[in-house]
Coordinates of C-alpha atoms and ligand atoms in Angstrom, one line a residue:
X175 CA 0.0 0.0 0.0
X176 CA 1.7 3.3 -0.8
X177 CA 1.9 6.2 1.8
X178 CA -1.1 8.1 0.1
X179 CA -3.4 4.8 0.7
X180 CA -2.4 4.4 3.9
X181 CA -2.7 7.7 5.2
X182 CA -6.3 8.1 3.6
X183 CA -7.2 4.7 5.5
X184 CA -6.2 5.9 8.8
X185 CA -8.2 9.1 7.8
X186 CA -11.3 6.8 7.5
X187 CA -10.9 4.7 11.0
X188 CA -9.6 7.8 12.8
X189 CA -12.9 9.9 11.7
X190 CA -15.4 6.8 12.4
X191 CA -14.0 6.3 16.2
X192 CA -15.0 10.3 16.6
X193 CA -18.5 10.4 18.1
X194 CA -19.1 14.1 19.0
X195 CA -18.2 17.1 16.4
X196 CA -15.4 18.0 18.4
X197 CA -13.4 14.8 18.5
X198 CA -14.1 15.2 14.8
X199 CA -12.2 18.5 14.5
X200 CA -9.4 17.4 16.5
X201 CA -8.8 14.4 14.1
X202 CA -9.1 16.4 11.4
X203 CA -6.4 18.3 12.6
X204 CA -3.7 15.3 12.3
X205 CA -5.2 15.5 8.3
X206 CA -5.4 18.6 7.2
X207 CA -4.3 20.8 9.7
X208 CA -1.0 23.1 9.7
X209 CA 1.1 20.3 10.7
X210 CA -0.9 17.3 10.0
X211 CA 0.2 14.0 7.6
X212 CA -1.2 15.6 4.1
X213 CA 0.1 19.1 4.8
X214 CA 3.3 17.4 5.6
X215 CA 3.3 15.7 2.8
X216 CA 2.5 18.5 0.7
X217 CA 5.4 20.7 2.6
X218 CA 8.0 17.7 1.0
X219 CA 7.7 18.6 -2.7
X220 CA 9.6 21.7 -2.6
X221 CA 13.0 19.3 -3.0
X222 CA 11.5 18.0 -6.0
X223 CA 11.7 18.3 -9.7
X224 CA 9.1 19.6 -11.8
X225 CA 7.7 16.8 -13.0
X226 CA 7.8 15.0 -9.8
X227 CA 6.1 17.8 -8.2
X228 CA 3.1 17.3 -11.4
X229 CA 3.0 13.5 -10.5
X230 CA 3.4 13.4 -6.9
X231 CA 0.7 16.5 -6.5
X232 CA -2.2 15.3 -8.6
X233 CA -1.8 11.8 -6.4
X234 CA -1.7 14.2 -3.1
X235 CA -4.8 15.9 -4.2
X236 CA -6.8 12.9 -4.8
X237 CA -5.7 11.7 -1.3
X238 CA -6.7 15.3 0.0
X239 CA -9.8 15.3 -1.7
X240 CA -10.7 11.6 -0.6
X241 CA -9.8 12.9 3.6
X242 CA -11.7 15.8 3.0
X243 CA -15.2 13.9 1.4
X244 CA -14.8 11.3 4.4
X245 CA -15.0 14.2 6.8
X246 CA -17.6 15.9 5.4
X247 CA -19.1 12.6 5.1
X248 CA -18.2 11.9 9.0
X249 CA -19.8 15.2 9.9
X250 CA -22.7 14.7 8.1
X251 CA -23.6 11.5 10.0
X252 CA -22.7 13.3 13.7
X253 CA -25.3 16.0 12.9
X254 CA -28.0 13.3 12.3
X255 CA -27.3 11.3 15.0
X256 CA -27.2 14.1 17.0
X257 CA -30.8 15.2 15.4
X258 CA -32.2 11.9 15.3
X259 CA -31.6 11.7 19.2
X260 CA -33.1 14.9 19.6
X261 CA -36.1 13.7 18.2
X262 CA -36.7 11.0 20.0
X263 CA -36.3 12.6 23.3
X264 CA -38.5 15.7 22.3
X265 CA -41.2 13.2 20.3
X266 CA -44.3 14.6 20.0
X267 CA -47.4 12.0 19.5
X268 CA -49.5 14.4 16.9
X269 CA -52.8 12.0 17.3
X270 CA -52.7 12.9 21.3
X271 CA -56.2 15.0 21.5
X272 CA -55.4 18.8 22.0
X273 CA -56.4 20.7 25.1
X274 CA -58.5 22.8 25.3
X275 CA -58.3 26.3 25.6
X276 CA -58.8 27.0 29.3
X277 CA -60.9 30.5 30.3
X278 CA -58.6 31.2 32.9
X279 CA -59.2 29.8 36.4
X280 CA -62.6 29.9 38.7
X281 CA -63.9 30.0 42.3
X282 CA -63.5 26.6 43.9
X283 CA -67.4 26.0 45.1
X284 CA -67.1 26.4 49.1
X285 CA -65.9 29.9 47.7
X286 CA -68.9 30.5 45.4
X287 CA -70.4 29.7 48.8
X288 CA -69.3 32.0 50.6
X289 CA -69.8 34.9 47.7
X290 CA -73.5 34.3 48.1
X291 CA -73.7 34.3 51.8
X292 CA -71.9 37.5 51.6
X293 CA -74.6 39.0 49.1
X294 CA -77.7 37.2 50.5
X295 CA -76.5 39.2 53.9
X296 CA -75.1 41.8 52.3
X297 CA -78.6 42.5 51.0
X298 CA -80.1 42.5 54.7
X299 CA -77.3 44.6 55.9
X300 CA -74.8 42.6 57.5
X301 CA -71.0 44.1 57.3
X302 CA -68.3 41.3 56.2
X303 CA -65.7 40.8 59.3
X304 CA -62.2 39.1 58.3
X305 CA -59.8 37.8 61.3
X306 CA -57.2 36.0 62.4
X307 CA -57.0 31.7 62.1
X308 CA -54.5 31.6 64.9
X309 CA -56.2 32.8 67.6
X310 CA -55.8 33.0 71.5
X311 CA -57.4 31.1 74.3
X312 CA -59.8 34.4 75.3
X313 CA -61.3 34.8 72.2
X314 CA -61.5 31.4 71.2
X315 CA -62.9 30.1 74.5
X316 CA -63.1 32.0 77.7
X317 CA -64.5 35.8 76.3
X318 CA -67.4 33.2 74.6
X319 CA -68.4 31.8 78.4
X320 CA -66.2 28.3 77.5
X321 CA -65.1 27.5 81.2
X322 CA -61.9 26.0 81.8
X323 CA -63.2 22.3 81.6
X324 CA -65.4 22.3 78.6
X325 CA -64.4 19.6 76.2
X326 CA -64.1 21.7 73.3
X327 CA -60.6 22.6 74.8
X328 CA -59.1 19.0 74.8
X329 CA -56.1 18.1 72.6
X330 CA -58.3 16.3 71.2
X331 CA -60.4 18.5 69.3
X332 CA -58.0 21.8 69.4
X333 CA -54.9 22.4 67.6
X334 CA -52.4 24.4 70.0
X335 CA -49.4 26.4 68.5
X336 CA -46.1 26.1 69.5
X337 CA -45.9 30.0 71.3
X338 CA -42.9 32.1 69.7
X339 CA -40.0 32.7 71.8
X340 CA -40.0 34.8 74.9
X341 CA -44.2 34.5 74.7
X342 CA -45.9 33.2 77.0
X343 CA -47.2 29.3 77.2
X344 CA -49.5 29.2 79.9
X345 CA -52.2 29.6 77.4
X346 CA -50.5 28.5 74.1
X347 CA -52.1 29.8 70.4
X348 CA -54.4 28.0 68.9
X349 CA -56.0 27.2 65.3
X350 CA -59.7 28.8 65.8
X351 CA -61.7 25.9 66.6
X352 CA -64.9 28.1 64.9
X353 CA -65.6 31.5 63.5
X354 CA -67.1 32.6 67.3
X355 CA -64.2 34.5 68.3
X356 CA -65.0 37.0 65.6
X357 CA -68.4 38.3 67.8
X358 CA -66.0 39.3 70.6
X359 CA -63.0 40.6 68.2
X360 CA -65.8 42.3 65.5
X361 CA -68.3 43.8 68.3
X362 CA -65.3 44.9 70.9
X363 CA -64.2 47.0 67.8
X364 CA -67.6 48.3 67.0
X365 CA -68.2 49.2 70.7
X366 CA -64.9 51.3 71.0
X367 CA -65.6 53.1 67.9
X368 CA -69.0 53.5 69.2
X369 CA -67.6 55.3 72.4
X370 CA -65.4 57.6 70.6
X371 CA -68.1 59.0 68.6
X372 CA -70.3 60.3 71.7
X373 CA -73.5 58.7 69.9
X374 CA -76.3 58.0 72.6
X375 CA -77.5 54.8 71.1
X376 CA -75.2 53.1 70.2
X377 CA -75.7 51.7 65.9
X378 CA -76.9 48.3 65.7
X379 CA -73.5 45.5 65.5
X380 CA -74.8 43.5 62.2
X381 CA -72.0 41.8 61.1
X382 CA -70.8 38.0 59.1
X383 CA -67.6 36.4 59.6
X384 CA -66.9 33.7 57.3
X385 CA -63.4 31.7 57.2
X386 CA -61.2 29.0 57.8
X387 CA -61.2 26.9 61.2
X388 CA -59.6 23.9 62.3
X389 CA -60.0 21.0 64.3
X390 CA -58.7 17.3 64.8
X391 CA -61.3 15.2 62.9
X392 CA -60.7 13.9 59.3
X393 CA -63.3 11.5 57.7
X394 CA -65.8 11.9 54.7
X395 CA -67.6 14.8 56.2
X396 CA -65.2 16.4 58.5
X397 CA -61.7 17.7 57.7
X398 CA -59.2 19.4 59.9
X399 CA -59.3 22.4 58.2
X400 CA -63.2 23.4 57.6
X401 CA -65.6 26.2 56.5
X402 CA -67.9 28.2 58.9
X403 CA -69.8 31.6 59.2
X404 CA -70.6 33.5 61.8
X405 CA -73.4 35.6 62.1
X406 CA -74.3 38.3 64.9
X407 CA -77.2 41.2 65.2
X408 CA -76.9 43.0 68.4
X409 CA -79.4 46.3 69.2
X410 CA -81.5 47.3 72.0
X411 CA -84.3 44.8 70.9
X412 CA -82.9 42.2 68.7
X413 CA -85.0 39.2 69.5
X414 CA -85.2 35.3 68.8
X415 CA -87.6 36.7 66.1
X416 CA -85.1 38.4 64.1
X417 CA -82.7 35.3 64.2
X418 CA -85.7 33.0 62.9
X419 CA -87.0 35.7 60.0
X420 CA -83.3 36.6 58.7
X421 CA -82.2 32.5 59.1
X422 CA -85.4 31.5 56.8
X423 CA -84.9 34.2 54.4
X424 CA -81.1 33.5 54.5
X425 CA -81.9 29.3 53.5
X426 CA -84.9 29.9 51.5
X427 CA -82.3 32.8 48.8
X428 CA -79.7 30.2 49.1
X429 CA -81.3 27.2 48.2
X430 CA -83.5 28.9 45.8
X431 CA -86.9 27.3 47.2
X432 CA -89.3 28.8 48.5
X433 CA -91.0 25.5 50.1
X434 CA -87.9 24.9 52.5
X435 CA -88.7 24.6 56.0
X436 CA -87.2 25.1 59.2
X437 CA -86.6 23.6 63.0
X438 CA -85.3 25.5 65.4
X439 CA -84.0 22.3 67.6
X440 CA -83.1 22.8 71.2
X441 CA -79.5 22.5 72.1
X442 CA -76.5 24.0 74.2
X443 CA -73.8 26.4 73.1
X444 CA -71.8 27.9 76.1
X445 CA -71.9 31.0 74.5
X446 CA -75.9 31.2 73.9
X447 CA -78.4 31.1 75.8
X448 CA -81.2 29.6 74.7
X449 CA -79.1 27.3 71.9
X450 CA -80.9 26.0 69.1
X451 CA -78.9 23.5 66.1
X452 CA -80.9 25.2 63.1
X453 CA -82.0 21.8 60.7
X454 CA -83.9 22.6 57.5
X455 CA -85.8 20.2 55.3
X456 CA -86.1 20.6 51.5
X457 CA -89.4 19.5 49.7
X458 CA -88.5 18.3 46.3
X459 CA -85.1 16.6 45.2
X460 CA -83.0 13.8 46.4
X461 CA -82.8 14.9 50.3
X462 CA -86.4 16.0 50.3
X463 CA -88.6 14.9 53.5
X464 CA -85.1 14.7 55.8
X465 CA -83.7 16.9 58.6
X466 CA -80.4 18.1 57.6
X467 CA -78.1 20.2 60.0
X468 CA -77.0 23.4 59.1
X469 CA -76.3 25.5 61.7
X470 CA -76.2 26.4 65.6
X471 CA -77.6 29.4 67.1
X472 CA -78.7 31.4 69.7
X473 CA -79.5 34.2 71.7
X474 CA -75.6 35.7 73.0
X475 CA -75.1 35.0 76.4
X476 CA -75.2 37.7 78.6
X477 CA -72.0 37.2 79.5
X478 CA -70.8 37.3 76.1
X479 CA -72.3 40.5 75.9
X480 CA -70.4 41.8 78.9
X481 CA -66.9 40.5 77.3
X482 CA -68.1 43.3 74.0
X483 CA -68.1 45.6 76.5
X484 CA -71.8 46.1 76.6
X485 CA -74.6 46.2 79.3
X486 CA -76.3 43.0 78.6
X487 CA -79.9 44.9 80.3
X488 CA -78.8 47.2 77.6
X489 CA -78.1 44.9 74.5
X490 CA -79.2 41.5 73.2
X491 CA -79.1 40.0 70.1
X492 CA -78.5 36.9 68.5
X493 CA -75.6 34.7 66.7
X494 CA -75.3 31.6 64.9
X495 CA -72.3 29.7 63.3
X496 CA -73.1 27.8 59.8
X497 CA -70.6 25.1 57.8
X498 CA -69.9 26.8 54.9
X499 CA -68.6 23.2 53.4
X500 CA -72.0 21.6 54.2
X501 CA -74.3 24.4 53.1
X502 CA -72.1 23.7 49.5
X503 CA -72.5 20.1 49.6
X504 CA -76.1 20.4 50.0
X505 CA -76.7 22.7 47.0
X506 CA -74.9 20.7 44.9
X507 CA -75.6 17.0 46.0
X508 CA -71.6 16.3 47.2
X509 CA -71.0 13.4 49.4
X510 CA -67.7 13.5 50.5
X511 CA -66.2 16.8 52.1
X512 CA -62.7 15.7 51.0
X513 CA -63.3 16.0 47.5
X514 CA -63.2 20.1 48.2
X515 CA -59.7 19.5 49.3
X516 CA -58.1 17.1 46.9
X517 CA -57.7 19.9 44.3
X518 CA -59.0 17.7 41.4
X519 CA -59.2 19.4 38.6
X520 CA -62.0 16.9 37.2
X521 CA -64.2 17.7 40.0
X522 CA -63.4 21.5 40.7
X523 CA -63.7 22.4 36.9
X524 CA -67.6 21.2 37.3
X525 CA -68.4 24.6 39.5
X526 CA -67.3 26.8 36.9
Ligands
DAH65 N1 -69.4 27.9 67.2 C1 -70.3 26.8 67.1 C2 -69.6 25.6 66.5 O1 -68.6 25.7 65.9 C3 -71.4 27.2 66.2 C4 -72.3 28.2 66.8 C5 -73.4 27.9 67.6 C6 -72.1 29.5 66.5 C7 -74.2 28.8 68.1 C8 -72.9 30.5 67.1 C9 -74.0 30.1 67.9 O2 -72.7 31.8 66.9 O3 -74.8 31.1 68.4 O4 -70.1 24.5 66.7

């Protein structure tokens, strides 16, 4: 084999063991480059005679020529391997169905819920009240006439907070158990504002407070983080009356029917005094002829009243508490609270 050959089949194994575009160029180098085997080569004929330099040049081109097809040849080959393997890590599967074209995002349902509680009693002149979900043991229990012992303080059903440094931890933080502590936080407000005006009378406290609470229970209809709303109308002659007309109105607007009824059921609340659990009963559709829960209520305590700073001979008035999740999964026929919280698109995208 003479040099030329030779040289031109080294070309050919050395550019086939190059697998990336820059191994590629530094072979090439050894070739073609300033000092590689060709240019070499080339760099010899000065010595020779004329005709020698004729001869020996045409057979140094050819060689030239051949290295220089094999590389393009060589690079040619990288660039679709390189694109093929792009390909298949990008592939796209053209018959996958498109999506569609998503009208930005929507309320998730206890939320519609609580937009129309805040119109329906919007409408009958309840303010909107916003507070805190970590609250303290006197709002939570003791300003709502929840003695030390009650139950509704256990571990069990209360979730304490670790106090910051330096606080104090004989009565640790807590998650708000219910939307209650809002009466004391909302009417103690009302009744200082109240007192810097130098009204007589003071303006009647009508005011909702819906939000988050928490407490430890998890199954299908109880979660540890829920959905309630307070209500409370305090004046000079707010009666038991009130609560029962502005209750029925409030159910009847929500549930659009008219034929709804409504049991005002005996029961306790520490705060309330007397406590009713407020069940209604829907004439027509899948629930129709049962009792169903929806809220607790009551006229405040008159010890309540004292902790909003108010002369309870002077004031009275009444409160109730509702499940925002349960007033949802009533109105639209959901059986399991824990699909609000899953964040399902399949099921959430139904409310919009
Ligand atoms: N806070 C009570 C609870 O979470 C509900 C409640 C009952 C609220 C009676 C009230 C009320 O305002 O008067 O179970």
């Amino acid at each position: 084999m003479s040099d030329l050959e030779a040289i031109v089949d080294s070309a050919t194994a050395a550019f086939a063991a190059c697998s990336t575009p820059a191994d590629l160029e530094n072979a090439k180098a050894l070739y073609l480059g300033k000092s590689g085997r060709i240019t070499e080569l080339m760099k010899g004929m000065a010595a020779l005679s004329i005709d020698e330099k004729k001869q020996l040049g045409a057979q140094i081109n050819v060689a030239k020529q051949a290295v220089e097809a094999l590389l393009n040849q060589r690079r040619e080959a990288l660039l679709d391997a390189a694109m093929n393997a792009q390909l298949a890590t990008e592939a796209l599967d053209v018959s996958l169905p498109g999506r569609a074209a998503r009208a930005g995002g929507g309320l998730h349902p206890v939320m519609l819920t609580q937009e129309r509680i805040e119109g329906i009693f919007g409408s009958m002149g309840f303010d909107v009240a916003d507070g805190p979900e970590i609250e303290n043991d006197w709002f939570n229990f003791t300003a709502l006439n929840t003695p030390e012992d009650h139950p509704a303080r256990s571990m069990h059903d209360t979730f304490y907070v670790d106090p910051l440094d330096g606080q104090p931890t004989d009565t640790p933080p807590l998650l708000r158990t219910h939307t209650s502590p809002m009466q004391i936080r909302h009417a103690t407000a009302h009744v200082k504002a109240w007192k810097a005006s130098g009204q007589a009378v003071m303006p009647e406290i009508r005011v909702i407070a819906p939000g988050r609470t928490y407490r430890v229970d998890s199954d299908a209809t109880h979660s540890p983080m829920f959905h309630q709303c307070e209500g409370l109308w305090i004046g000079a002659n707010v009666s038991f009356k009130d609560l029962k007309v502005v209750f029925t109105d409030f159910c009847k607007t929500f549930f659009e029917s008219d034929d709804l009824v409504l049991r005002f059921r005996p029961s306790f609340f520490p705060f309330t005094e007397p406590s009713a659990e407020i069940d209604i009963q829907f004439a027509h559709g899948p629930l129709a002829g049962r009792w169903l829960e929806v809220a607790g209520s009551g006229q405040v305590h008159p010890n309540v009243v004292r902790n909003m700073g108010l002369d309870p001979e002077a004031y009275i008035g009444f409160a109730f508490g509702m499940g925002m999740d349960r007033l949802t999964m009533l109105r639209y026929g959901v059986n399991d609270l824990r699909l609000f919280f899953d964040g399902d698109l399949r099921f959430l995208s139904q409310f919009q």
